[in-house]
PDB file of C-alpha atoms and ligand atoms in Angstrom:
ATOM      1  CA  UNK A   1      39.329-131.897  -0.635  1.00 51.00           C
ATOM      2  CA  UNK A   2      36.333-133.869  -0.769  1.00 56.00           C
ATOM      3  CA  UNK A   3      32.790-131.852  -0.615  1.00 57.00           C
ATOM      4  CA  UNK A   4      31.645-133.455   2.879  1.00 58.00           C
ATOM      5  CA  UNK A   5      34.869-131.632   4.619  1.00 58.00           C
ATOM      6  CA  UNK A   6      33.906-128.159   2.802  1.00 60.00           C
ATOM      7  CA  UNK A   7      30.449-128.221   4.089  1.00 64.00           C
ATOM      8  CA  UNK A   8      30.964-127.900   7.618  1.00 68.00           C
ATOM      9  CA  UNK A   9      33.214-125.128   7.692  1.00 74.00           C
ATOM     10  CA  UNK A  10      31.707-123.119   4.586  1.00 74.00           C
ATOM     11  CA  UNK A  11      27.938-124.110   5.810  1.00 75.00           C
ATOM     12  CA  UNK A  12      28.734-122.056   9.330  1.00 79.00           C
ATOM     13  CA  UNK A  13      30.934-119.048   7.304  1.00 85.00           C
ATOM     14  CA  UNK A  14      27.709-118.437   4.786  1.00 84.00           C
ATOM     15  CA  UNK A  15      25.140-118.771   7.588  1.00 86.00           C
ATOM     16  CA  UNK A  16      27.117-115.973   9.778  1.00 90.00           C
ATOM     17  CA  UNK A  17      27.654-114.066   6.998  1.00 93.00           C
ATOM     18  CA  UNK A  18      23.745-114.452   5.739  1.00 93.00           C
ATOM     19  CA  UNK A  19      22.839-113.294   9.687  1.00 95.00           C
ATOM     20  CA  UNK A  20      25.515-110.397   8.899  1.00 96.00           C
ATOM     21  CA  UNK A  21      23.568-108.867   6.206  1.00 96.00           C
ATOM     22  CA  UNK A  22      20.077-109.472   6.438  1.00 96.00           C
ATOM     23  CA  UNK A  23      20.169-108.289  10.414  1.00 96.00           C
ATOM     24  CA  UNK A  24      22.511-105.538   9.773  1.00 97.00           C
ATOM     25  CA  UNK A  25      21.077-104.062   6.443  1.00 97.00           C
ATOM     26  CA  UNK A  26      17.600-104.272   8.011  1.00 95.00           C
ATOM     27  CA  UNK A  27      18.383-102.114  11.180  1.00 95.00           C
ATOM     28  CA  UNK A  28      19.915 -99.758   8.865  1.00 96.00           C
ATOM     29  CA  UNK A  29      17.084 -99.277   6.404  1.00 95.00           C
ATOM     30  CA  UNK A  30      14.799 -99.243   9.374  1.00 93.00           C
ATOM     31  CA  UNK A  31      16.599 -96.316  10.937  1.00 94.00           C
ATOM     32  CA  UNK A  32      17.147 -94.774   7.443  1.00 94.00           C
ATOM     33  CA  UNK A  33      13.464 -95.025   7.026  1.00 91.00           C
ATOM     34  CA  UNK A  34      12.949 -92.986  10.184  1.00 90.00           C
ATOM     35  CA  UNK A  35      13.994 -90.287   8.649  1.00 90.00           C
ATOM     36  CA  UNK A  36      17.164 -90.235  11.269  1.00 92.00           C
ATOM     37  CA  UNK A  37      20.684 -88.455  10.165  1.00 95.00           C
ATOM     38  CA  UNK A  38      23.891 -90.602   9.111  1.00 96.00           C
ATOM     39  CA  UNK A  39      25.859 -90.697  12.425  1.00 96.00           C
ATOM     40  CA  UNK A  40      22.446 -92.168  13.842  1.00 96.00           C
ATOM     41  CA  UNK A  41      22.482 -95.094  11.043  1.00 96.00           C
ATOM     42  CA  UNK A  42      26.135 -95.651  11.218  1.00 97.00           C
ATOM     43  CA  UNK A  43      25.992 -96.023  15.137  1.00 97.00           C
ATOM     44  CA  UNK A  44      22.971 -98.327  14.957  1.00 96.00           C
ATOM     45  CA  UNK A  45      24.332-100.650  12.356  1.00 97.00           C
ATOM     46  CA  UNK A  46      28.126-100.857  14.581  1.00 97.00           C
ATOM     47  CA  UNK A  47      25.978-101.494  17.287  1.00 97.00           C
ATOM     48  CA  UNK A  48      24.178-104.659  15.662  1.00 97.00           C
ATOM     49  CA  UNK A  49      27.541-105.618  14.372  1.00 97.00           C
ATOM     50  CA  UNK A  50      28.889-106.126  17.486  1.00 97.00           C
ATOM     51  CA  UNK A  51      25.613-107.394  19.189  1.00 97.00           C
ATOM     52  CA  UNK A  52      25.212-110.023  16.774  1.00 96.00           C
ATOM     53  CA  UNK A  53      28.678-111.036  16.202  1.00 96.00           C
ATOM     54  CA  UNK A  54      28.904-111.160  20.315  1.00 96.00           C
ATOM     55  CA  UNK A  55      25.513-113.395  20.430  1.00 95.00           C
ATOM     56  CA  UNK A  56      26.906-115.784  17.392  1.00 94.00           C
ATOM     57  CA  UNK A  57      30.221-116.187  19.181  1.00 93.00           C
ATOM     58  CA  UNK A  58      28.766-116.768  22.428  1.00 95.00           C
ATOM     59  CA  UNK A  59      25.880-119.376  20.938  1.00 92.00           C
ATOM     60  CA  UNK A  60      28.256-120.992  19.321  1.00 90.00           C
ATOM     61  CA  UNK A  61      30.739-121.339  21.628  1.00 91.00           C
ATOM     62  CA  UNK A  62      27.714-122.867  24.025  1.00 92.00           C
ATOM     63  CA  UNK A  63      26.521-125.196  21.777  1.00 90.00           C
ATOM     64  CA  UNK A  64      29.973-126.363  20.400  1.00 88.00           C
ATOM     65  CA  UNK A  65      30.848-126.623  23.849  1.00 90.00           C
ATOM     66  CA  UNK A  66      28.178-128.740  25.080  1.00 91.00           C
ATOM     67  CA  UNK A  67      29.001-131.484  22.002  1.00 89.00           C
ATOM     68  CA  UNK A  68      32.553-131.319  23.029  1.00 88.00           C
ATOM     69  CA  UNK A  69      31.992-132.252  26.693  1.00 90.00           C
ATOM     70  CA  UNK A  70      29.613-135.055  25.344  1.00 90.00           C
ATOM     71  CA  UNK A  71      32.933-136.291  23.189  1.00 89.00           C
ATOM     72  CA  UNK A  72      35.026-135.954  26.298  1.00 89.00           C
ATOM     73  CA  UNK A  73      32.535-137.714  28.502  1.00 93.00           C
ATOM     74  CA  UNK A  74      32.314-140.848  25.729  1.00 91.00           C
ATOM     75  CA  UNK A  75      35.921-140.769  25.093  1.00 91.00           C
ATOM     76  CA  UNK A  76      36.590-141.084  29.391  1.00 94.00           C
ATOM     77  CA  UNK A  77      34.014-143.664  29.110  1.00 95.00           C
ATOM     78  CA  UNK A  78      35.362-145.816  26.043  1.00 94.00           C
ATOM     79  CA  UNK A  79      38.723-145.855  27.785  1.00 94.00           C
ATOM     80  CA  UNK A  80      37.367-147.322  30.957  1.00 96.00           C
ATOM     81  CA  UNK A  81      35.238-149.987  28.651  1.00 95.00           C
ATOM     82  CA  UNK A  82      38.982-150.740  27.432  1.00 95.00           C
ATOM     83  CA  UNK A  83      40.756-151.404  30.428  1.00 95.00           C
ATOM     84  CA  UNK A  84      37.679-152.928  32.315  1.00 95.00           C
ATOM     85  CA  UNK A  85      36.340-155.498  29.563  1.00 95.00           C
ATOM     86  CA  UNK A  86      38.501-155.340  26.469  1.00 95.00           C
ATOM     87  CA  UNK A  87      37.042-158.839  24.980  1.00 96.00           C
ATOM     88  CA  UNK A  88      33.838-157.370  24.973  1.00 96.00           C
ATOM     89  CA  UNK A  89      34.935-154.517  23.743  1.00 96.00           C
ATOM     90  CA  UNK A  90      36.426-156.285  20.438  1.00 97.00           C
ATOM     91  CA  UNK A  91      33.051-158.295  20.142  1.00 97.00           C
ATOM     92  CA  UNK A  92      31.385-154.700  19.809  1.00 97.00           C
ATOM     93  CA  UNK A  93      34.007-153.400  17.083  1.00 97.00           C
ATOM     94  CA  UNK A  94      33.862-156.776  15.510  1.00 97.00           C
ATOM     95  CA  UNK A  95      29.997-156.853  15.016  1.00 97.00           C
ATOM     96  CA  UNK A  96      30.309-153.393  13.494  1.00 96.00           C
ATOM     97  CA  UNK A  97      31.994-154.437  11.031  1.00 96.00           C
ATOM     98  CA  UNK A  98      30.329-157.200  10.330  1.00 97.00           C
ATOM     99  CA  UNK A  99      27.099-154.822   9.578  1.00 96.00           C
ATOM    100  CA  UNK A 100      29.086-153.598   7.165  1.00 95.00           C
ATOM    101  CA  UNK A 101      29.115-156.534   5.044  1.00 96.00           C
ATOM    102  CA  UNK A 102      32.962-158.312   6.635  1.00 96.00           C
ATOM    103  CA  UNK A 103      32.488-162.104   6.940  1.00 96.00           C
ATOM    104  CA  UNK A 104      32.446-163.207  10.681  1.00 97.00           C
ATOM    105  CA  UNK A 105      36.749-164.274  10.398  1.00 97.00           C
ATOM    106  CA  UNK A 106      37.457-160.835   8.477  1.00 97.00           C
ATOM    107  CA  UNK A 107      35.683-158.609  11.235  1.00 97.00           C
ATOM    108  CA  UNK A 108      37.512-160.617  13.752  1.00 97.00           C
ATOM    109  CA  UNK A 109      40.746-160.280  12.147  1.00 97.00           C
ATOM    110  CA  UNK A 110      40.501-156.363  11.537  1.00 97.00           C
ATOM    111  CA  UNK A 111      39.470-155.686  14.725  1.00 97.00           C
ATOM    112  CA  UNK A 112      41.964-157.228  16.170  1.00 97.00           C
ATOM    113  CA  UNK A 113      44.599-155.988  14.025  1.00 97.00           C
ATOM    114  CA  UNK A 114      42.865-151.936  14.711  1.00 96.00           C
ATOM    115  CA  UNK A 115      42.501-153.034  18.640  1.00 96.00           C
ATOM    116  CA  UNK A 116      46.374-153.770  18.890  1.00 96.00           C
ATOM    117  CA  UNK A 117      47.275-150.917  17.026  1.00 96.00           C
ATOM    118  CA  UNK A 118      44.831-147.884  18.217  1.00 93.00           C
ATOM    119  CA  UNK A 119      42.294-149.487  20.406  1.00 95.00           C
ATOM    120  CA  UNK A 120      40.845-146.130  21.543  1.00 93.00           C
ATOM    121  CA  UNK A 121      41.502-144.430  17.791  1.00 91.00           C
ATOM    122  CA  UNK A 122      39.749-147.357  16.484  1.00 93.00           C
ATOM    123  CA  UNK A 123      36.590-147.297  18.718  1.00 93.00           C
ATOM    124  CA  UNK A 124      35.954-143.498  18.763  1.00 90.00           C
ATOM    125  CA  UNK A 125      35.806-143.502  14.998  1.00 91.00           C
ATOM    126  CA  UNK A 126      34.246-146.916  13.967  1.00 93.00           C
ATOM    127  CA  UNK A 127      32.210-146.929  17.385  1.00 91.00           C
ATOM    128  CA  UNK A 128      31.169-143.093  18.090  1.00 88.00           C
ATOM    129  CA  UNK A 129      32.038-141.693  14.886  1.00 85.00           C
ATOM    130  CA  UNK A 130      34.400-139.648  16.725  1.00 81.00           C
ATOM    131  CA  UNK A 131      36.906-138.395  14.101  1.00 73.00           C
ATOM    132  CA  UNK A 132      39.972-136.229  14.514  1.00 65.00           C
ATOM    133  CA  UNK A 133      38.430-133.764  11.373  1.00 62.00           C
ATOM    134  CA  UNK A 134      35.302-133.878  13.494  1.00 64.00           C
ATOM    135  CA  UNK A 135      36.470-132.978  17.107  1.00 72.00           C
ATOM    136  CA  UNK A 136      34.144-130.006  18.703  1.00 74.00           C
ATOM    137  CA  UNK A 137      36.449-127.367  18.830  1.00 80.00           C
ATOM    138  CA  UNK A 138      34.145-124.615  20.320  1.00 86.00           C
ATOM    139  CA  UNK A 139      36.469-121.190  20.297  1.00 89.00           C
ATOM    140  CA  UNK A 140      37.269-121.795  16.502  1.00 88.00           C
ATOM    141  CA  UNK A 141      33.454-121.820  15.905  1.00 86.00           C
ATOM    142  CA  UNK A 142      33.190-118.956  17.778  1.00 90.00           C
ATOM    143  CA  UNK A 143      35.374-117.106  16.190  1.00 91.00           C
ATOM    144  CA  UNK A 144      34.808-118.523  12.964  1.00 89.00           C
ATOM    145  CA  UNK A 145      30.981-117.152  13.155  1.00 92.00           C
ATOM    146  CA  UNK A 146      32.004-113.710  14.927  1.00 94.00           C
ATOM    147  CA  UNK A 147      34.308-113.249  11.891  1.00 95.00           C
ATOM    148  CA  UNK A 148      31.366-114.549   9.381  1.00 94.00           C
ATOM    149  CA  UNK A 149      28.570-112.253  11.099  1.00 96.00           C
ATOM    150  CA  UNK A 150      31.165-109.229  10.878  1.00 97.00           C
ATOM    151  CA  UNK A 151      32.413-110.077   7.558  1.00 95.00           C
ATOM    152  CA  UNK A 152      28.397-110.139   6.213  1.00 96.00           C
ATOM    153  CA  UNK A 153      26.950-106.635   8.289  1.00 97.00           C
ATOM    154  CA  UNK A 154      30.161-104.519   6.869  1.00 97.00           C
ATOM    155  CA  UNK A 155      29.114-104.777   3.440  1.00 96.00           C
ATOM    156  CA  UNK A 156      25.838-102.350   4.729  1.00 97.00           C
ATOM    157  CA  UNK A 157      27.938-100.381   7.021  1.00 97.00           C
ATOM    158  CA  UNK A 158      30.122 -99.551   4.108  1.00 97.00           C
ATOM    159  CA  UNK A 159      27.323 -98.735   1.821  1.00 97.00           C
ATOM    160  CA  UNK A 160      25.866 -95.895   4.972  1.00 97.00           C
ATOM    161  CA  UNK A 161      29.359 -94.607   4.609  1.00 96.00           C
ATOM    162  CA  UNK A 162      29.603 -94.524   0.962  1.00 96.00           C
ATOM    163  CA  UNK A 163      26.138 -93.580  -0.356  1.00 96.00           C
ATOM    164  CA  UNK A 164      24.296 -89.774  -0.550  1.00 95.00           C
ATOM    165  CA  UNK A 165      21.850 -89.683   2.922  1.00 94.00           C
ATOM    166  CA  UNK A 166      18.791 -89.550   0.414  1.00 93.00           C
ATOM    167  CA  UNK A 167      20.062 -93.267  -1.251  1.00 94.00           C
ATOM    168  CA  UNK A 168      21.049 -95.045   1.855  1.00 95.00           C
ATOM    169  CA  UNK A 169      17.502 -97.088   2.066  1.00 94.00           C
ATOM    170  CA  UNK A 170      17.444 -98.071  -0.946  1.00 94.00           C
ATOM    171  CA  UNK A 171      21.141 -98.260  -1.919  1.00 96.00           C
ATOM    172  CA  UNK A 172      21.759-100.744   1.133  1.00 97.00           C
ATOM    173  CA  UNK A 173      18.617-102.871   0.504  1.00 96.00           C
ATOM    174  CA  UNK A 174      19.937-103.085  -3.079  1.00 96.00           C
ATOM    175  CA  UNK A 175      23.358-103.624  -2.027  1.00 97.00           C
ATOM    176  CA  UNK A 176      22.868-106.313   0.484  1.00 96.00           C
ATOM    177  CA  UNK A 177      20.409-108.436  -1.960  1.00 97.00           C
ATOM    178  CA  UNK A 178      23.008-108.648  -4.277  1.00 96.00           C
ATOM    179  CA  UNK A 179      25.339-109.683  -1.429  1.00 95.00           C
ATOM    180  CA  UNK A 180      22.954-112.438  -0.118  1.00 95.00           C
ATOM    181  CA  UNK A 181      22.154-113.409  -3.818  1.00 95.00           C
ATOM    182  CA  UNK A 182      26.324-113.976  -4.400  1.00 93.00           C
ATOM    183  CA  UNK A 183      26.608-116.175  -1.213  1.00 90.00           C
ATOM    184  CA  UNK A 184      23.940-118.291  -2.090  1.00 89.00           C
ATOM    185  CA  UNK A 185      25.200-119.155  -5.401  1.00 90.00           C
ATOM    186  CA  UNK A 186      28.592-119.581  -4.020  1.00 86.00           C
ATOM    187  CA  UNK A 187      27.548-121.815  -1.154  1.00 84.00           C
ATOM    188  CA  UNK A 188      24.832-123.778  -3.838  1.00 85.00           C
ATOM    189  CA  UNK A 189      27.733-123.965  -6.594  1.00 83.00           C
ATOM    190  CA  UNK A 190      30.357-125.306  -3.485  1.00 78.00           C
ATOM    191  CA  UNK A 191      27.721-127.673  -2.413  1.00 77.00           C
ATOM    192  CA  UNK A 192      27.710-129.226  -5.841  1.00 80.00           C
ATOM    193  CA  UNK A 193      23.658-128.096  -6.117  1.00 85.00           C
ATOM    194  CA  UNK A 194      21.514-126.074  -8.223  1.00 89.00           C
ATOM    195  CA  UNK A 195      21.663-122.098  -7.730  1.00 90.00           C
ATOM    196  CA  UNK A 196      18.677-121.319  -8.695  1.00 92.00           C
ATOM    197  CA  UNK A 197      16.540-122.367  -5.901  1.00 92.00           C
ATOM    198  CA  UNK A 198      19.434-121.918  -3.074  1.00 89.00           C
ATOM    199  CA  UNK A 199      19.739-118.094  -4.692  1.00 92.00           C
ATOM    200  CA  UNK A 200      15.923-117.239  -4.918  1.00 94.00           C
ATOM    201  CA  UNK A 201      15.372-118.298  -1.343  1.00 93.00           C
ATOM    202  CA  UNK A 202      17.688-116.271   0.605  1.00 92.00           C
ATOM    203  CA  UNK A 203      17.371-113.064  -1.303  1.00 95.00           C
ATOM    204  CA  UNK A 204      13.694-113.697  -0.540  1.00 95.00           C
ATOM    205  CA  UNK A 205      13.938-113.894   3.170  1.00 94.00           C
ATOM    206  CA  UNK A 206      16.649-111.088   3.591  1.00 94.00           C
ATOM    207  CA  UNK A 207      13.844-108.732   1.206  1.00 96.00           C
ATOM    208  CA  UNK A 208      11.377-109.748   3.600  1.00 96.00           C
ATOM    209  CA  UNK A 209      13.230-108.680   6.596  1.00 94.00           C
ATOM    210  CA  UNK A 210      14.382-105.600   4.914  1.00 95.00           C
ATOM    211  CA  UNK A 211      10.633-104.627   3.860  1.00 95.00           C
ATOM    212  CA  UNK A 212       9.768-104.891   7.414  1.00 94.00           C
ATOM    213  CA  UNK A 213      12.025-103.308   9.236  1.00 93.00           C
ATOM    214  CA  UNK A 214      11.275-100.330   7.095  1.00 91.00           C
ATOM    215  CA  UNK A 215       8.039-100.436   7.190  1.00 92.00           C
ATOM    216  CA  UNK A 216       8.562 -99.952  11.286  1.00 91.00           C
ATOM    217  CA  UNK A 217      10.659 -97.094  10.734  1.00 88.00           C
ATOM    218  CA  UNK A 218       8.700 -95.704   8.880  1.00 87.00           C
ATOM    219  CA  UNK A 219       5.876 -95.752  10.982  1.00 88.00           C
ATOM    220  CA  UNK A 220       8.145 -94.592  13.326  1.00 85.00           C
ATOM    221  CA  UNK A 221       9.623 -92.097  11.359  1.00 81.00           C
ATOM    222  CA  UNK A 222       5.666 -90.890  10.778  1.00 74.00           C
ATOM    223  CA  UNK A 223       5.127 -90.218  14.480  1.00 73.00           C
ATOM    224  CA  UNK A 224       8.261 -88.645  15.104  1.00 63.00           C
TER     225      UNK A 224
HETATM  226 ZN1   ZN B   1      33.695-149.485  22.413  1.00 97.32          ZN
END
């Protein structure tokens, strides 16, 4: 499977997953750092699960949606090009591919031969760039980054369950890094880069969220 086709789908599953964990673990330690009991942490971090998985879904589905209706309104359009001027409409796929380096009787020839075959097929991809593998498809994107998000803020739910009261700051700070560390290897080694860099970066940010939010509850925590 070539890289390009992994990227989209494993780009969106590490980014939800990413939000997950840093949003999650960070609410947690923040309420840990309060000084609050378990049941109190546990409830907070189901709470952000389902917030944020909700508010992925639905942003996704809105933007995913919004590109889709732009494919539908340029495929409605492309057809009506078709029936309405279809000579002009070869002289446009013919010119394409003579930009990309087809002598003047060769792009005339292929689009023909594409025209009388798929017309539409042949314009959407070669015109728009609209390709079957790249069709909007908004609820699998929503549910793809629900499922992401969810999959990323159980690893610090688990660790509230699992871990003594007194260890749950630091054991899901700990915890999570090493999560967000892992997927940015994986997603650096899948994009065929250097881990190093990819790694460093988003165990960075997620710290820095994590060292804030508990700085709040503490100061919270202080007051109480
Ligand atoms: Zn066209």
């Amino acid at each position: 499977m070539h890289l390009v086709k992994r990227i989209g789908w494993l780009r969106a599953a590490v980014l939800g997953a990413n939000d997950g964990i840093v949003s999650t673990a960070s609410l947690v330690i923040g309420v840990a750092a309060a000084g609050q009991p378990r049941m109190t942490i546990l409830l907070t971090g189901v709470a952000g699960l389902v917030a944020g998985a909700m508010s992925m879904a639905a942003g996704e589905y809105v933007s995913v949606s919004s590109q889709s209706d732009i494919e539908k309104a340029d495929l409605a359009r492309e057809k009506s090009e078709l029936a309405t001027d279809w000579d002009a409409e070869h002289r446009e796929l013919a010119l394409i591919y003579r930009r990309r380096g087809l002598t003047k009787e060769l792009a005339d020839e292929v689009a023909t031969q594409l025209m009388d075959h798929d017309a539409l097929g042949a314009h959407l991809r070669d015109e728009l760039g609209i390709s079957e593998q790249l069709v909007a498809r908004p609820v699998q994107a929503a549910a793809a980054s629900a499922a992401s998000f969810s999959i990323g803020a159980a690893v610090p739910l688990l660790l509230v369950v699992l871990l003594p009261l007194a260890l749950i700051g630091w054991g899901v700070a700990i915890g999570s890094l090493f999560c967000l560390a892992a997927l940015g290897a994986i997603s650096a080694r899948t994009g065929g880069v250097g881990m190093l860099v990819p790694t460093l970066r988003v165990t960075f940010w997620g710290a820095l969220a994590m060292a804030i939010t508990a700085g709040v509850g503490l100061a919270f925590g202080a007051t109480g």
